[in-house]
Short mmCIF file of C-alpha atoms in Angstrom, two decimals:
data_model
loop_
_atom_site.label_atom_id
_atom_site.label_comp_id
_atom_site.label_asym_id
_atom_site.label_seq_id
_atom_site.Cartn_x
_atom_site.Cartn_y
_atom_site.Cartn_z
CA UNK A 5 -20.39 36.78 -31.01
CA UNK A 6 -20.49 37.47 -27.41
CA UNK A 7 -23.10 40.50 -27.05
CA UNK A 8 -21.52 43.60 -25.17
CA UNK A 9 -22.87 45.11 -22.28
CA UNK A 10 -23.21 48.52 -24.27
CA UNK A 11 -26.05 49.08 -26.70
CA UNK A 12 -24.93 50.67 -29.80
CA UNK A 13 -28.45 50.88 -31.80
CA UNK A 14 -31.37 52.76 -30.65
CA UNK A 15 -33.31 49.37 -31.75
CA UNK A 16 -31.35 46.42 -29.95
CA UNK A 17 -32.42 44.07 -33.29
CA UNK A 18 -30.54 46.03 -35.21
CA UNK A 19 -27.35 44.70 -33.39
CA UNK A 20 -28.45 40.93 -34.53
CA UNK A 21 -29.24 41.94 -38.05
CA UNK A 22 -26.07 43.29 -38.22
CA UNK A 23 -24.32 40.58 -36.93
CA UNK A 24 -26.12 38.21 -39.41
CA UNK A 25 -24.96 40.42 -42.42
CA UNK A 26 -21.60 40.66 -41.34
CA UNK A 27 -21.42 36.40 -40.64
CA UNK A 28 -22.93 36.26 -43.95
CA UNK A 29 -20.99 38.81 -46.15
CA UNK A 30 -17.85 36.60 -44.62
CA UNK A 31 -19.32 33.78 -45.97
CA UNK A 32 -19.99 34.79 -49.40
CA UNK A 33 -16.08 36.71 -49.43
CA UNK A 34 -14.56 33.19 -48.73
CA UNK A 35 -17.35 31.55 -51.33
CA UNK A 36 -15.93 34.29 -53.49
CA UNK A 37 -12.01 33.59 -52.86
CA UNK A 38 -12.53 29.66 -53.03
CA UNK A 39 -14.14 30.00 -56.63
CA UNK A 40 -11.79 32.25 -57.66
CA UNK A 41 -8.73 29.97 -56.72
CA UNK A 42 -10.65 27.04 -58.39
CA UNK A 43 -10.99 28.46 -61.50
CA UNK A 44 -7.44 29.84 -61.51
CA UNK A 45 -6.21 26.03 -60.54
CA UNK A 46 -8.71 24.89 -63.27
CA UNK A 47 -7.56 27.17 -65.86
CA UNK A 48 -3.81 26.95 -65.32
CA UNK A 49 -4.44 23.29 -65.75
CA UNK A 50 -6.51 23.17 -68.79
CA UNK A 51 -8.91 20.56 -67.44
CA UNK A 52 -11.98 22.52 -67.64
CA UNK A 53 -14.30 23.40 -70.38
CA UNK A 54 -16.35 26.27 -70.33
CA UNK A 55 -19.94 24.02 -69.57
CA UNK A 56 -18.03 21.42 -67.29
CA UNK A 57 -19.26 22.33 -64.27
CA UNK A 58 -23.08 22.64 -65.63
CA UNK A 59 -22.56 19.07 -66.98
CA UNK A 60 -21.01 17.46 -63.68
CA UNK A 61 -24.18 17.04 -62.06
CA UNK A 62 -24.74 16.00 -58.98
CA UNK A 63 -22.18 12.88 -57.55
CA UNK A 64 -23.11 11.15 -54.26
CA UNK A 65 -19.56 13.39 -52.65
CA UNK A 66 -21.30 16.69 -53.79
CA UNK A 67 -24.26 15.49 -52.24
CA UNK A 68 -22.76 14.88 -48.91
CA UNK A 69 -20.54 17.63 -49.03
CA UNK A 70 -23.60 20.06 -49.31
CA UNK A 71 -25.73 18.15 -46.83
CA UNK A 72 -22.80 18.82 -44.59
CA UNK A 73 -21.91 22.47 -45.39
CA UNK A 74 -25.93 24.12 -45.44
CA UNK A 75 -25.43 22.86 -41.28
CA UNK A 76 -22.39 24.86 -40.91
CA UNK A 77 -23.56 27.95 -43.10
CA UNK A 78 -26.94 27.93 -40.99
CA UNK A 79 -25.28 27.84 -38.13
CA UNK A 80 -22.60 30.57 -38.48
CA UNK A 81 -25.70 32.73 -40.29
CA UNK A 82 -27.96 32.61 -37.41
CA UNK A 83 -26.00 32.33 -34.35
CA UNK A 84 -26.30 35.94 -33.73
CA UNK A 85 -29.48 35.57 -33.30
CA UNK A 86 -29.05 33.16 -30.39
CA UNK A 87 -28.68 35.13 -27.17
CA UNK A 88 -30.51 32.86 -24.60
CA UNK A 89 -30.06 35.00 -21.67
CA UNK A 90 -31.82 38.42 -23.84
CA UNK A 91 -34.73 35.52 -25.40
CA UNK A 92 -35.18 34.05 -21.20
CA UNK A 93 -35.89 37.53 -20.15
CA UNK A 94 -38.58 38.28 -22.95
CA UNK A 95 -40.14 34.97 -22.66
CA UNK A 96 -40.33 35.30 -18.96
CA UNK A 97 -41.61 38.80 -18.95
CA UNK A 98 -43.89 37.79 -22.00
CA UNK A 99 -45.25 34.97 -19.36
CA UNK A 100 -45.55 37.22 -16.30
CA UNK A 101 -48.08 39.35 -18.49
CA UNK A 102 -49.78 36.64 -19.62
CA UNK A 103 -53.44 36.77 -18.79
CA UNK A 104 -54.43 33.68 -16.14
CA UNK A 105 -55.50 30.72 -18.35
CA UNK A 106 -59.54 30.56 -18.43
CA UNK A 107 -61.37 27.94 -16.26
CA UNK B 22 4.11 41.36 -53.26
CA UNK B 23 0.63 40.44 -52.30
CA UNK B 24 0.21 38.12 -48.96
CA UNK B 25 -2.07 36.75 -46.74
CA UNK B 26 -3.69 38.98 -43.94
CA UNK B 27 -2.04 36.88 -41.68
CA UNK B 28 1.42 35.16 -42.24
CA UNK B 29 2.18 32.07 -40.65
CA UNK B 30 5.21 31.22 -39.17
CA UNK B 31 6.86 27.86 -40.37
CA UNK B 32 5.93 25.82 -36.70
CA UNK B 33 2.64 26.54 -35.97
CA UNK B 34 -1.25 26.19 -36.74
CA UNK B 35 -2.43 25.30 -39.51
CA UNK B 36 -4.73 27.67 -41.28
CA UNK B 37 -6.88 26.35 -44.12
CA UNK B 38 -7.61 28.44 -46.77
CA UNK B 39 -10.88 29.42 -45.47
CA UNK B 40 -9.48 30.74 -42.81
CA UNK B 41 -6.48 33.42 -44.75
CA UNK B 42 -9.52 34.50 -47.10
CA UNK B 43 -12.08 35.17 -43.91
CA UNK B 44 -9.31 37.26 -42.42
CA UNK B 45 -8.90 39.51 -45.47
CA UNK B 46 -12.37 40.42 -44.95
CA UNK B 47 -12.23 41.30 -41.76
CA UNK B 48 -9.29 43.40 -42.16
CA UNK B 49 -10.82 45.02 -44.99
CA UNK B 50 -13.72 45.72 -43.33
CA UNK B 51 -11.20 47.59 -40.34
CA UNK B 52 -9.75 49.15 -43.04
CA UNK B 53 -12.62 51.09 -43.99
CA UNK B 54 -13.54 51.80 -40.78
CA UNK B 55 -10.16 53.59 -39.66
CA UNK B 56 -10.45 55.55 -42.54
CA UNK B 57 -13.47 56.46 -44.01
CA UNK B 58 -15.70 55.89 -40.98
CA UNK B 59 -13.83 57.24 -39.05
CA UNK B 60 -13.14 60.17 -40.63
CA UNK B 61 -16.68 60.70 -41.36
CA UNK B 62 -17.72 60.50 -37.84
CA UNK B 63 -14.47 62.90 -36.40
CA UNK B 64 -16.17 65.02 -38.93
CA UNK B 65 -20.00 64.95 -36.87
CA UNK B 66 -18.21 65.32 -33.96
CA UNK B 67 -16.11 68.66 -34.61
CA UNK B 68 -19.24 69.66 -35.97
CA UNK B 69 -20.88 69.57 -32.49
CA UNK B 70 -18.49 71.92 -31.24
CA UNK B 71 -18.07 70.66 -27.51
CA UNK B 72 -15.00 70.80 -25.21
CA UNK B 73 -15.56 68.12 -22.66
CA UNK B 74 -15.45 63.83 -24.15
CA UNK B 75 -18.09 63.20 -22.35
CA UNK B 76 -20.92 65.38 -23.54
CA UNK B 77 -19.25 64.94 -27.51
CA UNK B 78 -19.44 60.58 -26.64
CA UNK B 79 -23.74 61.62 -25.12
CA UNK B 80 -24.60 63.70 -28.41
CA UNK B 81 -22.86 61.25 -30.91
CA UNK B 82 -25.05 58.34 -29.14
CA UNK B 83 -27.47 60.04 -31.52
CA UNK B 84 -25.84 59.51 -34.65
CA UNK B 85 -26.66 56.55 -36.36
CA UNK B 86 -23.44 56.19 -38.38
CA UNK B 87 -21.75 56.50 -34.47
CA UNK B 88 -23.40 53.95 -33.58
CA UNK B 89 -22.26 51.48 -36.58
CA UNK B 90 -19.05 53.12 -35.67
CA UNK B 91 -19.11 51.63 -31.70
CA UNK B 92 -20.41 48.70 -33.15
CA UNK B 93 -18.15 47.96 -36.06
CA UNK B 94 -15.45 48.74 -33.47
CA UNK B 95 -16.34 46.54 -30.81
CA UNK B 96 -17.17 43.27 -33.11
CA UNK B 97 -14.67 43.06 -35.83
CA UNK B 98 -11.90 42.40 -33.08
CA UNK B 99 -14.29 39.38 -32.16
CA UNK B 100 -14.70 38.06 -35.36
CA UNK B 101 -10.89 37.64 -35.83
CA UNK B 102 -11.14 35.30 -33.12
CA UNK B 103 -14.68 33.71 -33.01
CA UNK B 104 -17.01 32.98 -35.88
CA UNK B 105 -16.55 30.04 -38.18
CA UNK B 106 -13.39 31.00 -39.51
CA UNK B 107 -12.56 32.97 -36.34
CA UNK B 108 -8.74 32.16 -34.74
CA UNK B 109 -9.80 30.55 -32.16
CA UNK B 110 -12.41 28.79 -33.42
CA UNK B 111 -9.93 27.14 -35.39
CA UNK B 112 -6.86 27.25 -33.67
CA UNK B 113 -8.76 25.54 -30.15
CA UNK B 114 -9.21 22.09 -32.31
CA UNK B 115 -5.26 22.40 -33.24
CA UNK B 116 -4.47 22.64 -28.99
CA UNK B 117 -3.25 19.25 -28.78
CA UNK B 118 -0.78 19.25 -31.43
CA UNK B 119 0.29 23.12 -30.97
CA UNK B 120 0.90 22.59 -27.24
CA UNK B 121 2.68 19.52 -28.10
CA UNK B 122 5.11 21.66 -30.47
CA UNK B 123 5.66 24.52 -28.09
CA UNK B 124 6.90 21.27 -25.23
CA UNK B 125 9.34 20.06 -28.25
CA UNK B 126 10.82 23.62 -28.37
CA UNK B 127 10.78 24.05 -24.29
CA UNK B 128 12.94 20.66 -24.21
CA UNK B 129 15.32 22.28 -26.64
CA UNK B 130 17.43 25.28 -24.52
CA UNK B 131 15.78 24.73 -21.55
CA UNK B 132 17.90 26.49 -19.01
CA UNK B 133 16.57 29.96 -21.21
CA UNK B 134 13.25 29.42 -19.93
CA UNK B 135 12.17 29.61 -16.60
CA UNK B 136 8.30 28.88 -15.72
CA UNK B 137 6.64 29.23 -12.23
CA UNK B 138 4.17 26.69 -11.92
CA UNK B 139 3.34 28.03 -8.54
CA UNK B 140 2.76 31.56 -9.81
CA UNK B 141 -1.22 32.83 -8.67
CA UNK B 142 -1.56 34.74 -11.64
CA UNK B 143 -3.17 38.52 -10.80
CA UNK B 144 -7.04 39.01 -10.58
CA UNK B 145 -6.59 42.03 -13.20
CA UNK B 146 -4.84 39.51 -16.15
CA UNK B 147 -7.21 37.26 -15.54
CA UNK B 148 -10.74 38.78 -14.86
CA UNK B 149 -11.26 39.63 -18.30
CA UNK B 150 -11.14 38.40 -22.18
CA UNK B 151 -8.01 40.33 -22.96
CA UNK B 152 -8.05 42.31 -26.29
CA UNK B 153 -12.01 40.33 -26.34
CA UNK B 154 -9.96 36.79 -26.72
CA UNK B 155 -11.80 34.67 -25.27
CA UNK B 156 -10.56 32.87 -22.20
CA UNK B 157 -7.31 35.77 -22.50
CA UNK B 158 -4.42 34.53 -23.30
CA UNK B 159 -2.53 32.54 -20.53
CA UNK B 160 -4.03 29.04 -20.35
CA UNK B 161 -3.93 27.30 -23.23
CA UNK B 162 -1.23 26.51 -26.24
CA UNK B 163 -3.81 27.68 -28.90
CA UNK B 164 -3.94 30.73 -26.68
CA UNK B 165 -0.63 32.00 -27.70
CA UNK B 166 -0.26 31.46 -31.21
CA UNK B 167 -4.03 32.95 -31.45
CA UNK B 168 -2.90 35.63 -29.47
CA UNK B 169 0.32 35.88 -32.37
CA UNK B 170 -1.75 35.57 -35.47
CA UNK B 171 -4.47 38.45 -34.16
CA UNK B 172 -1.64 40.38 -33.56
CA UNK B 173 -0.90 40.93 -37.09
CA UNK B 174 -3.87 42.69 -37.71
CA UNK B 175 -4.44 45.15 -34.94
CA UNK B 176 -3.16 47.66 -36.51
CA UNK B 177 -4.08 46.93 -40.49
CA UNK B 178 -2.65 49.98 -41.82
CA UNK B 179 0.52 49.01 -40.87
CA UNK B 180 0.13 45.70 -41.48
CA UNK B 181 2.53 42.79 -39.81
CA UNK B 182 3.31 45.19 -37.09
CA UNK B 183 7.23 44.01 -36.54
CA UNK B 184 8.10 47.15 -38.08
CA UNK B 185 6.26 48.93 -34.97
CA UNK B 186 8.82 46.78 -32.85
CA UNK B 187 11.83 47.13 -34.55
CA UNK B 188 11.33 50.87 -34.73
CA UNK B 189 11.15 50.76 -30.98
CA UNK B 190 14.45 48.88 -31.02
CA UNK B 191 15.91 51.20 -33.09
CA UNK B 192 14.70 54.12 -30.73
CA UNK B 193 16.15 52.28 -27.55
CA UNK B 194 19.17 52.21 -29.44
CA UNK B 195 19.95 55.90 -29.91
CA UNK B 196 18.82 55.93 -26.17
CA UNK B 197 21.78 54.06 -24.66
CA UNK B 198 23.68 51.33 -25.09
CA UNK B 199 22.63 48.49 -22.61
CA UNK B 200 24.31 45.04 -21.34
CA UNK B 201 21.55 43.73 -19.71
CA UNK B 202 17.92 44.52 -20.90
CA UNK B 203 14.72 43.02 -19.19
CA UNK B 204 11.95 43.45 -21.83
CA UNK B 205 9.27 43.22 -19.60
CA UNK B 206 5.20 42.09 -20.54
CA UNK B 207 6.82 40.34 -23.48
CA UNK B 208 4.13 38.59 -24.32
CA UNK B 209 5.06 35.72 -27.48
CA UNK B 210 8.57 38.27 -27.79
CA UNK B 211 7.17 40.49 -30.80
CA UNK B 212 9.84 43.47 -29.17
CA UNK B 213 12.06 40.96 -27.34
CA UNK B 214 13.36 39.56 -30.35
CA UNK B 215 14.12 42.53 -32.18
CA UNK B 216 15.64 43.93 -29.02
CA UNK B 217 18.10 40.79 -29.60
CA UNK B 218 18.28 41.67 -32.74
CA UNK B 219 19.56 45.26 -32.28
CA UNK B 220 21.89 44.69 -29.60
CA UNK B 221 23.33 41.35 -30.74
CA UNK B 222 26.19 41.66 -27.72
CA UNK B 223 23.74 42.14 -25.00
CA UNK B 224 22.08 39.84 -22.67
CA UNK B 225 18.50 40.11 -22.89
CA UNK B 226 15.55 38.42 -20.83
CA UNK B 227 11.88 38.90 -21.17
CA UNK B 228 9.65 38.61 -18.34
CA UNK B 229 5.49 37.92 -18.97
CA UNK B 230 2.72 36.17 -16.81
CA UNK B 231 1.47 33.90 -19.59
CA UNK B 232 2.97 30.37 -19.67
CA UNK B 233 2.31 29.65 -23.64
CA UNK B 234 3.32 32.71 -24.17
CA UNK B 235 6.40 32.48 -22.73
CA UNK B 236 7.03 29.34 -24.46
CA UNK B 237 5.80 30.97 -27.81
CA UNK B 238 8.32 33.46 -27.30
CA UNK B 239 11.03 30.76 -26.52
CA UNK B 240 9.96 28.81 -29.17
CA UNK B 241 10.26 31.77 -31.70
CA UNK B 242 13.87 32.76 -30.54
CA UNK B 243 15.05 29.05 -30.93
CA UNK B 244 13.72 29.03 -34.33
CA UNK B 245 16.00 32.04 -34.79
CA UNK B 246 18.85 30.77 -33.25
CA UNK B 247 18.43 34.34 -30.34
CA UNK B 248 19.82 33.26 -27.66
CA UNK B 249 17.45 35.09 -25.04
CA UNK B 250 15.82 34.44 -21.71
CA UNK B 251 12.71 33.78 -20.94
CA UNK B 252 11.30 34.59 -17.02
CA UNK B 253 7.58 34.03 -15.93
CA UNK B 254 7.22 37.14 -13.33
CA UNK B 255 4.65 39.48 -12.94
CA UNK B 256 6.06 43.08 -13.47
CA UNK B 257 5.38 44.02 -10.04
CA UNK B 258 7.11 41.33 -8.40
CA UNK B 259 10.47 40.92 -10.78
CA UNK B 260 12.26 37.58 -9.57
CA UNK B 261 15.90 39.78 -10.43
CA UNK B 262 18.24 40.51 -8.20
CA UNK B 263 19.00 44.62 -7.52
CA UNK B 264 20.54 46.43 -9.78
CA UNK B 265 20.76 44.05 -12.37
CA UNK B 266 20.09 45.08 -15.51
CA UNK B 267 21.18 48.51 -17.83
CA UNK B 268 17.64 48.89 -19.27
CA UNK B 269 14.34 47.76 -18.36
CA UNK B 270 12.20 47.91 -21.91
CA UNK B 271 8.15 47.22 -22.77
CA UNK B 272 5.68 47.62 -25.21
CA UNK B 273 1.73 48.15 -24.73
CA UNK B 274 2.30 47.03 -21.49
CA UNK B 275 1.15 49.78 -18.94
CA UNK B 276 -2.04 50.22 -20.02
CA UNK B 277 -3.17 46.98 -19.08
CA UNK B 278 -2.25 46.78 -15.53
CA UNK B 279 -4.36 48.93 -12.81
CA UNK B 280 -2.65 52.47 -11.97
CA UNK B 281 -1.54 50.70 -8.25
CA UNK B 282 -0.05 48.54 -10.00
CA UNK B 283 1.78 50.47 -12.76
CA UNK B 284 3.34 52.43 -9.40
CA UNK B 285 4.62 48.85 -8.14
CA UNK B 286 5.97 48.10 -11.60
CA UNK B 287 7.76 51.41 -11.42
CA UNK B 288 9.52 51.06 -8.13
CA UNK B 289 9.80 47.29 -9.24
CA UNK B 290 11.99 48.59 -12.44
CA UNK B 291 13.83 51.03 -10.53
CA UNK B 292 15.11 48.06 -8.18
CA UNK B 293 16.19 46.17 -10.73
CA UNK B 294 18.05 49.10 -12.74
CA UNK B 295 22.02 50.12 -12.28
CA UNK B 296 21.85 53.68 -11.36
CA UNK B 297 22.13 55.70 -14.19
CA UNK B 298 19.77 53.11 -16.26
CA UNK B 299 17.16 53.65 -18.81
CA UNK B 300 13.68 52.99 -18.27
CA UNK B 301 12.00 53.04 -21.11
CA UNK B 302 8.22 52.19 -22.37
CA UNK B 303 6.30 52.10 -25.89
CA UNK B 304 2.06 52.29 -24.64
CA UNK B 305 -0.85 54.64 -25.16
CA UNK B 306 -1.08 58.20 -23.42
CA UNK B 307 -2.06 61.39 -24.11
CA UNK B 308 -4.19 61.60 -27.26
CA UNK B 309 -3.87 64.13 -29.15
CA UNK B 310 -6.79 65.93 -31.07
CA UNK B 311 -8.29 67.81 -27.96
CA UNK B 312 -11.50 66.65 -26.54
CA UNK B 313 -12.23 64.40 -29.57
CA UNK B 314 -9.00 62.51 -29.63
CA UNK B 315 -10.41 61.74 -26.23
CA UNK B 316 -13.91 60.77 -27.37
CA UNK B 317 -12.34 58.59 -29.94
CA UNK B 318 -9.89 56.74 -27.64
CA UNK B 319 -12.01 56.48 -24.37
CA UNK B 320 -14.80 55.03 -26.85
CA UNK B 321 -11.86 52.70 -27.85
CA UNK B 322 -11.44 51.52 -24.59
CA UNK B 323 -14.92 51.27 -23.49
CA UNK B 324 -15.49 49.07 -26.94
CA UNK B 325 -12.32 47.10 -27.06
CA UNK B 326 -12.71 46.01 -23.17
CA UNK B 327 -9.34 47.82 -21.98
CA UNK B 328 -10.22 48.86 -18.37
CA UNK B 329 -6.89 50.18 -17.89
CA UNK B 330 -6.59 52.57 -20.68
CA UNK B 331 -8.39 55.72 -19.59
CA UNK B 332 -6.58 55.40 -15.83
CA UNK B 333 -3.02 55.76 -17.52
CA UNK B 334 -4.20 58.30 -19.50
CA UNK B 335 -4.93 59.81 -16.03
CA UNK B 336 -2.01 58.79 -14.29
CA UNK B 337 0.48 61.71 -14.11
CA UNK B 338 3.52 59.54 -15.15
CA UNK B 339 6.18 62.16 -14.47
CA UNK B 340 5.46 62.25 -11.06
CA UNK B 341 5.23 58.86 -10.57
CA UNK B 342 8.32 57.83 -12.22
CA UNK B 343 9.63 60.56 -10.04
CA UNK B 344 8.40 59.25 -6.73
CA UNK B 345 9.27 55.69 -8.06
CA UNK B 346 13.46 57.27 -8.27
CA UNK B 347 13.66 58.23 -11.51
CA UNK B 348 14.91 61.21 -13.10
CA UNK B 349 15.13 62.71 -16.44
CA UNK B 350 11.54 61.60 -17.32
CA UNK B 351 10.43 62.79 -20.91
CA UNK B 352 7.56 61.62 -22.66
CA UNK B 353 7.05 62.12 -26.24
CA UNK B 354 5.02 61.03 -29.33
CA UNK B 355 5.99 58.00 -31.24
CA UNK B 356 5.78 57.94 -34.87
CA UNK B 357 4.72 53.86 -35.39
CA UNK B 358 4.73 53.89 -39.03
CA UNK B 359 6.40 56.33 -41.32
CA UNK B 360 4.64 60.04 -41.58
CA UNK B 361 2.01 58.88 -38.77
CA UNK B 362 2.35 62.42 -36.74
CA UNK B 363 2.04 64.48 -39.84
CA UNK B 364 -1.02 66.02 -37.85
CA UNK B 365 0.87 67.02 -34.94
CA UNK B 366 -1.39 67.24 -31.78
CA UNK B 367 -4.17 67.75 -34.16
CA UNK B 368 -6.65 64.52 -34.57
CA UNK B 369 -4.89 62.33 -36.90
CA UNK B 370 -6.56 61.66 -40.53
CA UNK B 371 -7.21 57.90 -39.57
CA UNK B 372 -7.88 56.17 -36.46
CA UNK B 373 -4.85 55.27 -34.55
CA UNK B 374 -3.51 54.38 -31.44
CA UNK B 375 -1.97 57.55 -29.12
CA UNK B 376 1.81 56.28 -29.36
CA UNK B 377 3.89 57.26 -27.25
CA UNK B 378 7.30 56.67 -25.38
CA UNK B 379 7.91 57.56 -22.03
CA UNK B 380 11.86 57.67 -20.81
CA UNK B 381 13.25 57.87 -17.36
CA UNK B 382 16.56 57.06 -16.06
CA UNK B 383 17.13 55.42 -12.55
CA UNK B 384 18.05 58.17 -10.26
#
């Protein structure tokens, strides 16, 4: 999300955090919705028995499927926390302060 | 029946389900915000007992549920369009193939769209993310039918607004009974259309800046077998000849364009009208709710990125349609949805827009 010019929180990390749980609660709603639809398919279809899924294991597709998906999760979890321009400015006032390197 | 957040028209992206289910949640987390929220922090601010926006919007700062309240407000209309499962994140890989469908439409009825490829669009549409869309919404196909789809939700308790539109319609109707209409800022034609709609025998012609909208809209009313026309103008510079049309229409229009330049769309529409013609206008004035209505919608503004807002608000619109040549100006409340004004001028129970109509006829 593109950060706005106003401040809303007293504490400016709050505004990340929150952007974090809201990127994350989306994730887990659609996690939520997917499963659901699954095990409606699954069900209507009589194809699954109850300890099917535990006994699937893990097939090469899964595999790369996750491998995949933990990039895109990451990424939509944490880009919040990504604001160059706000990390430049501490790093370069964190620098200016530093004390000159010892001979 | 139960639906998606977001319907999608037949031609058009295509929205995994990812996508309809990410959506829901970010409508129901506006939901909760226009009302309980909302209702919670109109509550901390008539505590505070203040008569001037200003000093209620500097003692709220303090509140920390405000401040989830400015924030909540100012981010869930981006992450309809960005994010993972955002609009446009999704709808700017589609570009290729949804600007290739809105050509196939523009090849079909071509002589009822008319495009200006040497138009210089304004610095004011195109200065800022309109509505936060990134980019705003008048260079690219995926533009458009983001622009459509995020539409649906502005407003979530009254979901798939067209009712908003076709109420307005209905209310131009028992106006006057036109020949010519120019809908004017008609965007993808969400009141053009059901202006076609209501007055079946009239000519009507909607006028925007935005090429893919335009097309959008063109595309839509082909789709519906409407025959209407589609103009790329800016408002303040109509390409119609004088006293062309019987009524000169627009929705959520005015509040987007600098106040200079609502009082050169003014004149503009009085050119164009017949003497005796309506002028008419659906947008955003006078809040009601005292000096927290106006807390609550200059916030709005502020949050939402709508520099134009608080200047109409400001704008004394009688005497400008007046000096524009108009006559017979009254502006009243609109009632959007069904039982919407049940609080009269008092703050309304949920968060909503100020609605309102304003009515002139050319002098």
């Amino acid at each position: 999300m593109a950060e706005s010019a106003h401040q809303y929180f007293d504490d400016p990390a709050v505004a990340r955090l929150m952007g974090m749980v809201v990127a994350l609660a989306g994730e887990v709603f659609v996690l939520k919705a997917k499963n659901e639809r699954l095990a409606r398919a699954l069900q209507r279809q009589n194809v699954l028995a109850a300890d099917a899924i535990e006994d699937a294991g893990d097939d090469p597709e899964l595999v790369r499927w996750m491998a995949a998906e933990k990039d895109e999760f990451a990424a939509a979890l944490l880009r919040p926390l990504l604001d160059l321009d706000i990390a430049q400015k501490l790093r370069d006032e964190m620098l200016s302060r530093a004390p000159e390197s010892r001979s | 029946m139960a639906r998606n957040a977001i319907a999608v028209e037949k031609s058009g992206p295509r929205l995994p389900f990812e996508v309809h289910a990410y959506q829901s949640f970010v409508v129901g987390l506006k939901l909760f915000w226009t009302r309980s929220i909302y209702e919670r922090v109109a509550r901390e601010a008539k505590a505070l007992d203040l008569d001037d926006p200003r000093a209620i919007e500097r003692e709220m700062r303090k509140s920390v549920l405000y401040q989830y309240y400015g924030w909540l407000e100012h981010y869930l209309q981006q992450y309809k369009f960005l994010g993972r499962w955002g609009l446009m994140s999704v709808l700017e890989r589609q570009d290729e193939r949804l600007a290739a469908i809105l050509d196939e439409y523009a090849r079909e009825a071509p002589e009822r769209l008319r495009l200006d490829p040497d138009l210089q669009l304004p610095k004011y549409y195109v200065q800022g993310d309109f509505h936060q869309m990134p980019g705003g919404i008048w260079s690219d196909a995926c533009d458009a039918f983001a622009y459509e789809l995020g539409s649906q939700t502005t407003t979530p308790t009254h979901a798939h607004d067209a009712d908003l539109h076709t109420r307005y319609a209905r209310y131009v109707k028992a106006l006057c009974n036109p020949r010519r209409i120019l809908d004017e800022g008609c965007g993808f034609g969400k009141t053009t259309l059901p202006l076609k709609k209501t007055f079946a025998d009239a000519e009507v012609v909607g006028c925007d800046l935005s090429e893919p909208c335009l097309k959008l809209a063109h595309a839509r009313a082909v789709e519906e077998k409407l025959p209407v026309d589609f103009v790329q103008c800016p408002v303040e510079k109509l390409d119609f000849a004088d006293a062309s049309f019987d009524a000169v229409t627009g929705t959520m229009l005015l509040h987007e364009l600098p106040p200079a330049v609502v009082r050169e769309s003014l004149r503009e529409a009085r050119r164009v009208l017949k003497p005796g013609g309506y002028y008419t206008q659906l947008d955003f004035y006078d809040p009601p709710g005292g000096a927290i209505g106006q807390f609550i919608y200059y916030g709005h503004s502020e949050r939402n990125r709508e520099p134009y807002m608080v200047p109409l608000c400001k704008l004394e619109l009688v005497k400008e349609l007046e000096s524009a040549g108009f006559t017979d100006v009254r502006i009243e409340p609109f009632e959007e949805t069904e039982g919407a004004l049940a609080n009269g001028r008092d703050l309304p129970r949920q968060w909503r827009f100020p609605w309102t109509v304003i009515v002139a006829r050319a002098a």
